[in-house]
XYZ file of C-alpha atoms in Angstrom:
722
model
C 283.259 149.977 134.904
C 285.016 149.446 131.500
C 283.514 152.081 128.785
C 283.468 151.157 124.902
C 286.423 153.395 124.686
C 288.640 151.344 127.000
C 288.016 148.271 125.180
C 290.543 146.777 122.923
C 290.043 146.167 118.734
C 293.300 144.732 117.504
C 293.200 141.362 116.068
C 293.162 138.600 117.501
C 290.768 139.776 119.824
C 291.912 139.057 123.290
C 288.756 139.708 124.913
C 287.275 136.839 126.845
C 283.382 137.644 126.330
C 283.581 138.623 122.227
C 285.572 135.633 121.351
C 283.024 133.364 123.385
C 280.383 135.610 121.516
C 281.882 135.604 118.603
C 282.374 131.509 118.137
C 278.638 131.275 118.946
C 278.282 133.750 115.913
C 279.440 131.087 113.612
C 277.755 128.207 115.166
C 274.655 129.477 114.844
C 274.720 131.690 111.021
C 278.307 129.744 109.346
C 275.504 126.118 108.635
C 272.654 128.755 107.848
C 275.216 130.222 105.561
C 276.593 127.697 103.540
C 273.431 125.708 103.663
C 272.207 128.209 100.997
C 274.825 125.912 98.820
C 274.411 122.879 99.612
C 277.607 123.402 101.690
C 277.025 120.196 105.049
C 276.906 122.018 108.866
C 280.327 119.736 109.993
C 282.140 121.720 106.535
C 280.643 124.739 107.451
C 281.940 125.094 110.899
C 285.556 123.334 109.462
C 285.232 125.929 106.889
C 284.424 129.433 109.233
C 287.510 127.951 111.533
C 290.322 128.583 109.243
C 288.752 131.948 108.162
C 288.502 133.556 111.519
C 291.810 130.698 112.791
C 295.663 132.333 112.735
C 295.742 131.696 108.992
C 293.483 133.413 107.522
C 291.894 136.943 108.052
C 293.311 136.591 112.163
C 289.891 136.758 113.825
C 291.011 134.453 117.373
C 293.665 132.607 118.352
C 293.590 128.669 118.811
C 294.030 129.190 122.126
C 294.013 126.978 124.889
C 290.166 127.550 125.683
C 289.637 126.451 122.177
C 292.168 123.095 122.525
C 289.982 121.922 125.458
C 286.035 122.975 124.446
C 287.588 121.309 120.979
C 288.746 118.200 123.082
C 286.095 117.731 125.008
C 283.527 118.010 121.464
C 286.371 115.217 120.467
C 285.832 113.031 122.596
C 281.044 113.951 123.233
C 281.448 112.872 119.341
C 282.538 109.201 120.722
C 280.856 109.371 123.447
C 277.562 109.994 121.351
C 279.083 107.361 119.083
C 279.411 104.622 121.843
C 276.293 105.379 123.580
C 273.299 105.194 120.580
C 274.340 102.389 119.226
C 272.211 100.123 118.813
C 273.801 97.284 121.695
C 271.473 94.434 120.350
C 272.359 95.547 116.888
C 275.836 95.520 117.450
C 276.231 92.585 119.018
C 274.446 90.861 116.361
C 276.581 92.110 113.763
C 280.010 91.795 115.427
C 281.206 89.857 113.289
C 280.194 92.169 110.749
C 281.907 95.224 112.363
C 285.065 92.528 113.108
C 284.997 91.803 109.056
C 284.785 95.465 108.086
C 287.301 97.257 110.613
C 289.602 94.696 108.795
C 289.027 95.460 105.482
C 289.150 99.170 106.064
C 292.347 99.026 108.611
C 294.588 96.240 106.329
C 293.212 98.155 102.286
C 294.892 101.657 104.138
C 297.645 100.421 105.508
C 298.994 98.112 102.497
C 298.386 101.171 99.430
C 299.661 103.418 102.011
C 303.160 101.567 103.316
C 303.764 100.846 98.980
C 302.462 104.774 98.014
C 305.242 105.684 100.814
C 307.851 104.507 99.771
C 307.566 104.398 95.912
C 305.945 107.541 94.982
C 306.463 109.512 98.588
C 309.939 108.191 98.701
C 309.881 108.140 102.618
C 311.321 106.190 105.274
C 310.203 102.400 106.360
C 308.821 103.446 109.658
C 307.505 107.100 107.597
C 305.499 105.036 105.853
C 304.080 102.490 107.693
C 302.547 105.782 109.835
C 301.224 107.401 107.322
C 299.891 104.295 106.158
C 298.281 104.288 110.274
C 296.886 107.380 109.762
C 294.985 106.602 106.457
C 293.674 103.849 108.558
C 291.970 105.254 111.320
C 289.323 107.725 110.887
C 286.869 109.508 113.054
C 283.229 109.387 112.763
C 282.471 113.322 111.541
C 279.326 112.913 109.740
C 278.487 110.554 113.486
C 275.992 113.660 113.639
C 274.644 114.013 110.223
C 273.437 110.099 110.285
C 271.915 110.808 114.278
C 270.040 113.914 112.228
C 268.616 111.665 109.364
C 267.128 109.206 111.780
C 268.854 105.582 110.090
C 271.547 105.353 113.275
C 269.647 102.050 113.875
C 270.610 100.421 110.484
C 272.663 98.157 110.168
C 275.140 99.673 107.972
C 275.792 101.833 110.784
C 276.297 100.601 113.468
C 278.615 98.230 111.164
C 280.515 101.302 110.623
C 280.872 102.237 114.662
C 281.820 98.680 115.384
C 284.606 99.038 112.756
C 286.172 102.211 113.120
C 287.485 100.869 117.295
C 289.186 97.842 115.897
C 290.571 100.899 113.351
C 291.175 103.425 115.512
C 292.312 101.279 118.133
C 295.095 98.938 115.986
C 295.963 102.579 113.467
C 296.562 104.086 117.229
C 298.685 100.645 118.312
C 301.274 100.886 115.232
C 302.362 104.437 116.062
C 302.838 103.691 119.437
C 304.813 101.231 118.172
C 306.559 102.949 115.978
C 306.957 105.588 117.676
C 308.731 103.044 120.197
C 311.074 101.317 117.473
C 312.036 105.108 116.474
C 313.153 106.043 120.212
C 314.375 103.035 120.938
C 311.651 102.056 123.482
C 310.540 98.640 121.512
C 311.919 95.479 124.054
C 309.891 92.810 125.453
C 309.429 94.089 128.468
C 307.078 97.058 126.312
C 304.776 94.756 124.405
C 303.677 93.616 128.199
C 303.022 96.789 129.521
C 300.831 97.745 127.255
C 298.986 94.236 126.849
C 297.980 94.803 130.678
C 297.645 98.455 130.431
C 294.476 98.287 128.088
C 293.684 95.113 129.591
C 293.201 97.207 132.753
C 291.900 99.568 131.440
C 289.138 98.436 129.299
C 288.215 96.174 132.209
C 286.938 98.637 134.209
C 285.411 100.373 131.848
C 283.122 97.972 131.106
C 282.597 96.783 133.872
C 283.121 99.029 137.152
C 281.978 102.097 134.709
C 278.066 100.503 134.889
C 278.104 98.965 138.300
C 279.055 103.016 139.253
C 276.380 104.185 137.064
C 273.631 102.060 138.402
C 274.921 103.169 141.747
C 274.370 107.205 141.393
C 271.586 107.305 139.657
C 269.361 104.495 141.937
C 270.522 107.260 144.687
C 270.132 110.495 143.025
C 267.550 111.861 140.677
C 268.997 115.578 140.441
C 268.949 115.982 136.542
C 271.585 118.174 136.527
C 273.621 116.213 138.708
C 273.115 113.139 136.385
C 274.584 114.559 133.780
C 278.073 115.306 135.246
C 278.183 112.334 136.005
C 278.177 110.845 132.633
C 280.425 113.286 131.386
C 282.414 112.445 134.548
C 283.083 109.556 133.457
C 284.041 110.160 129.833
C 287.216 111.844 131.064
C 288.138 109.218 133.072
C 287.430 106.298 130.205
C 289.500 108.842 128.447
C 292.262 109.705 131.052
C 293.023 105.618 131.768
C 292.831 105.311 127.449
C 295.938 107.864 127.974
C 297.128 106.320 130.432
C 296.887 102.703 128.892
C 299.093 104.379 126.229
C 296.124 104.586 123.734
C 294.074 107.388 122.561
C 291.638 109.161 124.443
C 289.159 108.840 121.937
C 288.617 104.823 121.861
C 288.130 105.628 125.535
C 285.576 108.295 125.355
C 283.177 105.453 122.721
C 283.565 102.942 125.491
C 282.349 105.166 127.995
C 279.737 105.642 125.801
C 279.644 101.182 125.178
C 279.402 101.140 129.181
C 276.688 102.847 129.760
C 274.188 102.461 126.790
C 271.870 100.625 128.683
C 272.143 102.774 131.679
C 271.332 105.763 129.255
C 268.447 104.898 127.693
C 267.831 107.096 124.036
C 264.224 107.901 125.531
C 265.337 109.551 128.396
C 265.837 113.015 128.917
C 269.712 112.853 130.182
C 270.244 111.418 126.534
C 268.001 114.487 125.254
C 270.542 116.731 127.487
C 273.730 114.649 126.272
C 272.840 114.886 122.882
C 271.352 119.197 123.600
C 274.372 120.272 124.739
C 277.192 118.583 121.735
C 275.217 119.039 119.281
C 274.920 122.816 120.524
C 278.371 123.776 122.184
C 281.211 121.076 122.384
C 281.276 119.192 118.419
C 281.282 122.947 116.933
C 284.156 123.769 119.400
C 285.774 120.932 118.147
C 285.299 121.163 114.357
C 286.331 125.199 114.333
C 288.910 124.336 116.328
C 290.314 121.755 112.947
C 289.072 124.388 110.397
C 291.841 126.599 112.621
C 294.877 124.282 111.419
C 294.054 124.555 107.892
C 296.649 127.017 105.812
C 295.654 127.655 102.446
C 298.960 129.519 101.534
C 300.288 126.380 101.665
C 298.886 125.467 97.399
C 300.480 128.027 96.401
C 303.442 128.408 98.443
C 304.331 124.976 98.550
C 305.053 122.407 95.459
C 306.294 119.673 97.907
C 302.744 120.256 100.496
C 300.618 119.959 98.024
C 302.113 117.080 96.065
C 301.705 115.335 99.839
C 297.953 116.275 100.238
C 297.320 114.615 97.331
C 299.134 111.272 97.039
C 298.044 111.177 101.005
C 293.941 112.622 99.619
C 293.929 110.013 97.263
C 295.576 107.151 98.663
C 293.198 107.485 102.211
C 290.022 108.325 100.187
C 290.770 105.432 97.827
C 291.804 103.170 100.260
C 288.507 103.768 102.442
C 286.550 103.386 99.393
C 287.692 100.284 98.410
C 286.823 99.101 102.459
C 283.411 100.107 101.855
C 283.665 98.186 98.534
C 283.909 95.316 99.710
C 282.083 95.456 103.070
C 279.113 96.479 100.056
C 279.442 92.928 98.547
C 280.702 90.130 101.182
C 277.406 91.451 103.005
C 274.801 92.461 99.810
C 274.173 95.827 100.755
C 273.018 99.472 98.895
C 274.364 101.756 97.155
C 272.525 104.038 100.058
C 274.201 101.462 102.838
C 278.287 101.448 100.762
C 277.616 105.126 101.319
C 277.212 105.937 104.231
C 279.584 103.121 106.091
C 282.171 104.769 103.664
C 280.498 108.836 104.830
C 281.503 107.554 108.069
C 285.122 106.147 107.862
C 286.759 108.385 105.763
C 286.926 111.392 107.489
C 290.894 111.925 108.165
C 290.325 113.751 112.208
C 290.642 113.083 115.815
C 293.654 110.318 115.396
C 295.175 111.747 111.776
C 295.710 114.659 114.701
C 297.317 112.966 116.864
C 299.384 110.216 115.197
C 300.946 113.637 112.522
C 301.622 115.750 116.182
C 303.283 112.488 118.577
C 305.070 111.686 114.328
C 306.311 114.935 114.003
C 307.744 115.281 118.152
C 310.178 112.469 117.356
C 313.056 113.532 116.046
C 315.346 110.176 113.963
C 318.410 112.494 113.348
C 320.201 115.798 112.088
C 321.215 117.009 108.436
C 324.814 118.426 107.628
C 323.700 121.571 108.691
C 322.141 120.283 112.135
C 318.686 120.553 111.620
C 316.377 118.207 112.944
C 315.113 115.678 111.314
C 311.632 114.330 112.076
C 309.519 110.925 111.934
C 306.594 112.651 109.886
C 307.987 115.967 108.489
C 306.925 119.415 107.853
C 305.316 118.557 104.687
C 303.664 115.313 106.358
C 302.490 118.327 108.339
C 300.888 120.803 106.232
C 299.547 118.142 103.638
C 297.355 116.384 106.660
C 295.456 119.167 107.440
C 294.698 119.579 104.236
C 293.747 116.195 103.832
C 291.606 116.479 106.840
C 289.873 119.119 104.870
C 288.907 117.980 101.449
C 288.314 114.296 103.181
C 285.380 115.656 105.505
C 284.031 117.702 102.750
C 283.553 114.128 101.289
C 282.733 112.169 103.875
C 280.040 114.514 104.930
C 278.601 115.064 101.606
C 277.954 111.090 100.726
C 276.896 110.490 103.991
C 274.081 112.409 104.410
C 273.480 111.144 100.624
C 273.728 107.844 101.515
C 271.100 108.883 104.894
C 268.927 110.642 102.714
C 268.864 107.122 100.370
C 268.197 104.949 103.553
C 265.299 107.346 105.335
C 263.594 106.979 101.628
C 264.516 103.424 101.264
C 262.827 103.088 105.211
C 259.849 105.703 104.409
C 259.220 103.229 101.430
C 258.950 99.213 103.467
C 255.603 101.272 105.170
C 252.266 100.828 103.605
C 251.396 103.183 101.160
C 248.068 104.923 103.874
C 250.315 106.417 106.255
C 248.054 108.785 106.553
C 247.503 109.344 109.480
C 243.658 111.108 111.223
C 242.652 111.120 114.228
C 241.175 107.750 114.104
C 244.090 106.253 113.203
C 246.811 107.119 116.040
C 248.187 105.919 118.721
C 246.854 107.465 122.219
C 248.816 106.409 125.196
C 246.651 108.028 128.604
C 248.188 108.123 131.989
C 246.358 109.050 134.689
C 248.751 111.467 137.762
C 247.480 110.780 141.169
C 251.136 111.213 143.086
C 253.402 114.068 142.067
C 256.153 111.075 143.857
C 255.438 108.926 140.641
C 254.846 111.037 136.981
C 258.345 110.856 135.781
C 258.447 107.090 136.044
C 254.720 107.193 134.519
C 256.026 109.411 132.031
C 259.074 107.891 131.382
C 257.591 104.207 130.484
C 254.575 106.067 128.268
C 257.588 107.667 126.603
C 259.291 103.955 126.288
C 256.530 102.080 125.094
C 255.957 104.092 122.206
C 256.148 104.635 118.728
C 259.666 106.769 118.589
C 257.899 108.819 115.911
C 254.623 109.713 117.247
C 255.937 112.967 119.319
C 252.413 114.265 120.342
C 250.576 110.143 122.027
C 250.599 110.814 125.530
C 247.343 112.423 127.737
C 247.793 112.613 131.128
C 244.500 113.163 133.271
C 243.865 114.549 136.416
C 240.065 113.611 137.945
C 238.917 116.053 140.011
C 235.899 116.208 141.848
C 232.599 117.733 140.400
C 230.848 118.382 143.764
C 233.592 119.822 145.686
C 234.395 123.453 145.450
C 237.497 123.649 146.581
C 239.701 125.385 144.596
C 243.261 123.258 145.699
C 242.023 120.506 144.511
C 242.126 121.892 140.975
C 245.387 124.290 141.910
C 246.953 120.338 143.406
C 245.768 118.634 139.414
C 246.983 121.610 137.583
C 250.317 121.348 139.297
C 250.271 117.490 138.764
C 250.266 118.011 134.549
C 252.628 120.262 134.510
C 254.998 118.464 135.803
C 253.993 116.064 133.492
C 254.408 117.828 131.152
C 257.687 118.983 132.006
C 258.901 115.822 131.899
C 257.723 114.856 128.814
C 259.085 118.151 127.524
C 262.643 117.299 128.935
C 261.979 113.007 126.478
C 261.505 115.941 122.562
C 257.730 115.601 122.908
C 254.522 117.110 123.888
C 252.079 115.582 126.134
C 248.395 117.507 126.678
C 246.916 118.211 129.401
C 243.728 117.013 130.380
C 241.514 117.614 133.808
C 238.059 115.666 133.850
C 234.879 116.882 136.648
C 234.179 113.645 137.871
C 231.985 112.660 141.145
C 232.683 108.128 139.920
C 236.910 108.770 139.321
C 235.527 105.635 136.906
C 233.067 107.204 134.782
C 235.862 109.416 134.679
C 238.472 108.084 133.397
C 236.942 105.041 131.104
C 235.034 108.908 129.589
C 238.204 109.416 128.937
C 239.292 106.777 127.372
C 236.062 106.571 125.067
C 236.012 110.511 124.274
C 239.937 110.863 123.341
C 240.228 107.343 121.533
C 242.870 106.061 123.885
C 244.134 102.778 123.397
C 246.871 102.375 125.918
C 246.334 103.504 129.613
C 249.286 103.426 132.125
C 247.907 103.204 135.767
C 250.161 104.125 137.843
C 250.619 102.328 141.775
C 251.771 104.205 144.938
C 255.158 103.293 145.845
C 253.716 102.713 149.571
C 250.816 101.442 148.361
C 251.244 98.999 146.156
C 248.887 96.121 145.304
C 245.338 95.266 146.953
C 245.185 91.988 148.184
C 241.819 91.871 147.315
C 243.076 91.758 143.820
C 243.825 95.283 141.776
C 241.629 97.708 144.210
C 237.936 98.925 142.742
C 238.971 101.968 140.943
C 241.719 99.090 138.789
C 239.495 97.085 138.455
C 236.121 99.216 137.198
C 238.506 99.942 134.826
C 239.463 97.373 132.862
C 235.759 96.456 132.792
C 234.590 99.363 131.557
C 236.926 99.507 129.195
C 238.348 97.233 127.316
C 242.579 98.902 125.791
C 245.706 97.487 126.373
C 246.414 98.666 130.418
C 249.397 98.924 131.762
C 250.004 98.602 135.810
C 253.202 99.795 136.744
C 255.260 99.650 140.476
C 257.661 101.271 140.041
C 260.541 100.595 143.010
C 263.980 101.769 140.903
C 264.852 104.138 138.262
C 263.383 102.938 134.386
C 267.229 103.723 133.155
C 269.083 101.301 136.367
C 266.961 97.754 135.349
C 269.365 94.933 134.159
C 267.026 92.815 132.598
C 262.800 92.127 132.289
C 261.137 88.797 133.101
C 258.144 88.615 130.990
C 255.728 85.979 132.179
C 253.327 84.849 129.620
C 250.601 82.862 129.740
C 249.204 80.102 127.329
C 247.137 80.877 124.749
C 248.310 84.415 125.237
C 248.712 84.792 121.557
C 244.775 83.900 120.506
C 243.894 87.351 122.310
C 243.403 90.093 120.365
C 245.695 92.248 121.504
C 248.357 89.965 121.327
C 250.078 91.971 118.984
C 249.647 95.440 120.169
C 251.140 94.467 124.211
C 254.252 92.287 123.034
C 254.993 95.527 120.479
C 254.975 97.419 123.416
C 257.163 95.191 125.293
C 260.128 94.794 122.278
C 259.568 98.900 122.618
C 260.978 98.382 125.895
C 263.891 96.393 124.822
C 264.452 98.375 122.008
C 264.775 101.820 123.955
C 266.144 101.063 126.396
C 268.564 98.046 124.919
C 267.913 95.976 127.987
C 267.772 91.866 127.578
C 264.717 90.371 127.757
C 264.058 86.962 128.915
C 259.743 85.422 128.209
C 258.754 82.268 130.004
C 255.570 80.759 128.652
C 254.962 77.557 127.621
C 256.678 76.108 124.163
C 253.468 77.235 121.916
C 253.446 80.966 123.321
C 257.203 81.108 123.002
C 257.509 79.502 119.135
C 255.473 82.554 117.784
C 257.768 85.370 119.628
C 260.719 84.035 119.200
C 259.630 84.342 115.722
C 259.102 87.532 115.820
C 262.273 88.147 117.215
C 264.690 86.578 114.601
C 263.257 89.838 112.675
C 264.498 92.537 114.660
C 267.643 92.999 116.939
C 266.457 92.715 120.306
C 268.779 91.333 122.900
C 266.380 88.807 123.970
C 266.367 84.551 125.527
C 263.148 82.510 126.461
C 262.405 79.684 129.206
C 259.809 77.695 128.892
C 256.834 78.292 131.769
C 253.888 76.808 132.178
C 252.409 75.788 135.788
C 251.166 79.430 137.300
C 250.728 76.793 140.326
C 254.216 78.043 140.305
C 254.947 81.294 139.567
C 257.036 81.953 142.722
C 260.150 79.795 140.999
C 260.308 82.854 138.898
C 262.067 85.115 141.891
C 264.532 82.018 141.677
C 266.078 84.258 138.808
C 264.201 87.326 139.908
C 268.007 89.376 140.086
C 268.511 93.258 142.331
C 267.746 94.665 138.729
C 266.063 92.753 137.103
C 261.985 94.264 136.703
C 259.306 92.083 136.211
C 255.994 91.933 133.441
C 253.108 89.604 133.423
C 251.006 88.756 130.604
C 247.578 88.456 132.531
C 244.030 88.714 131.060
C 240.499 89.055 132.339
C 237.894 86.912 133.116
C 236.594 86.792 129.706
C 239.909 85.970 127.935
C 241.523 83.432 126.247
C 244.397 82.921 128.483
C 242.492 83.603 131.799
C 243.588 81.171 134.453
C 242.569 81.139 137.520
C 245.447 81.429 138.973
C 246.095 84.967 137.725
C 243.997 86.276 141.008
C 246.886 85.189 143.556
C 249.379 87.799 141.648
C 248.963 90.459 143.808
C 249.561 88.525 146.813
C 252.707 87.185 144.847
C 254.386 90.347 144.308
C 253.894 91.879 147.183
C 255.503 89.521 149.425
C 258.290 87.941 147.626
C 258.486 90.696 144.714
C 258.296 94.211 146.588
C 261.496 95.096 145.479
C 261.704 94.904 142.471
C 260.138 96.803 139.159
C 256.818 95.027 137.679
C 254.572 95.832 135.104
C 250.636 94.072 134.730
C 250.212 93.791 131.672
C 246.135 93.686 130.058
C 245.728 93.004 126.811
C 243.486 94.326 124.596
C 239.767 92.373 124.507
C 237.772 92.015 121.415
C 234.988 93.679 120.896
C 233.022 95.068 117.898
C 231.773 98.463 120.553
C 235.519 99.070 120.134
C 236.625 97.712 116.449
C 236.434 101.367 115.344
C 239.122 103.187 117.532
C 242.015 99.876 118.574
C 242.949 99.816 114.445
C 245.128 102.948 114.931
C 248.243 101.749 113.900
C 247.579 100.975 110.287
C 246.790 97.279 110.896
C 243.321 95.809 110.563
C 241.380 94.745 112.949
C 242.355 90.409 112.632
C 240.121 86.785 114.408
C 242.778 86.034 117.014
C 242.269 82.742 116.295
C 242.717 82.525 113.271
C 246.125 84.828 113.724
C 246.971 82.881 116.933
C 246.374 79.198 116.656
C 246.166 78.729 112.605
C 247.278 81.762 109.826
C 251.364 82.856 111.756
C 251.459 85.176 108.503
C 248.884 87.202 109.132
C 250.312 87.572 112.615
C 253.872 88.265 111.165
C 252.640 90.856 108.448
C 250.081 92.896 111.504
C 253.540 92.480 113.467
C 255.705 94.270 110.382
C 253.369 96.194 109.687
C 253.394 97.567 113.050
C 257.546 97.953 113.691
C 257.953 99.529 110.095
C 255.948 102.479 111.489
C 258.318 103.190 114.152
């Protein structure tokens, strides 16, 4: 037993429990205290690290544990940047990212080299290496952008894509300069470097998604999935180092590779973000702060001069890159601020470069002291540059993100106030514990992202039964549904209905709660009935005109590669066209999967015009003969999911062949996920309930057949609500 008298409180603290608890309290209170004086959270943690570190009050040492957790935090930042990026938008803006990447690499390289040679009087190799430090940057401000909810903005995608380009080029410059200084740059050096990079990138980009899909299909344990993802991140980082480049590039590529396997609305994504933002990333920021030595401000004039030149050149060059990007692509000032804020912070790659350059000895002085490629003044100046650039980056990024969020908010219609009559409400009847999680995940995927309270779970208990076990079982099912929703940061409303008739019970709940969409799950072993959908589902469809989704899951939602959407002719003339299209669009936005629409030429035209407005990866295939429906199976791959848009019998797009769909699905599509969608029908009694997204109910014939402007405006309003 250890008594208080036996504990050591001498500085620096050595007790691991005391060290860890101290860091946790710093993570908790430093941002809160400094936010009151308008200092961003990230800077608060860096300053706190400087205050408690070996160059401050020496409360804690920057030992191996801090370095380890800090390394994890650094890789986490890059991994999250790759994971959260919208791949559709990333591909769409890849050209812009390339141009920004070259701006933010070439401008700092040019200004930095000139400043090193003519202002600081450094040698050419030292000046080039110094310039490469200015060219690289770290996405320190990315968590700020993420919290502001503007990571989908085009400027963010351009900045993140440009980061990959400039960091890779800067780190290649580091490898070449160091190699030249050591006399290692030969023909074999270049061949080895190129081959190793190609092999490394190929393994991550092509092999990681295959491994991830294989693992997620066979293991649904939440902890195992998280550990698996983390293991791949560090494996990717190690492969990058083995290829001769920095680990942060491997972590970023791992994020891109796993992007579609970790949907933004999934519980796994919620856990990844939570652990990183709560623990690992703050550890990294505190570790960076521990490197700062404020004494150099008044002890070493050379260091101060070098630090001022480095900071001014780095900041000016990054601003010029953001400015030219703004003018090239006609971005707003807020978007320019976000790009500048994301690209100005010098930390990860800069630290790597200066530490590597500091270790390289290129000669000796007359007194026998080593001459380093990057000397002491550059090492200390780099630490001060990191503090200043991170401060500027955080403040500017926060300001720009706030403006962007405000601009995006102002694009919504003025009547955005929602009451109980205008909210979306998605009802999910739960009957089988085996498919509850998948039903909830589908509900979270199709709903509007900003709506956190739109999910309702329902279980019907026979009113003529006196068996209490049925009520207890119903409560357990609803509790499991609530837990699944909570894991995605959504609140679910539990409903128990006592009714002797299942159809009446569900349809009455739909009316009483003004439900807008319903998701009906099929038991994996039961599937669809050959007598179409069965009495329960057919009864619900006949007595309720809301948008209905009938879902059969054969593999986890996050392992689906593509969605094949079969749309009937005249679907655009249905009143519910806009609403089911929004839900399908949400699937593409939230999962990153490609959407392939099959339909006749006229219907596809409407969908294509919508697709042009948004960064959803979509394809279009003409298909009009539903008698030849089985031809779809030729295009359906193992990890594809099928979405079939049907119609009730009184619908404009109804086709008698639709009655054969259940038989086809059971016989030929039994290994694929599928969703049957029944669009909202036009019903005067239901108009008030379905005017829930701020759009007026319009004449479906006018919207679908004659007036696309009305339809386009309605779709735009729907998406702006997101």
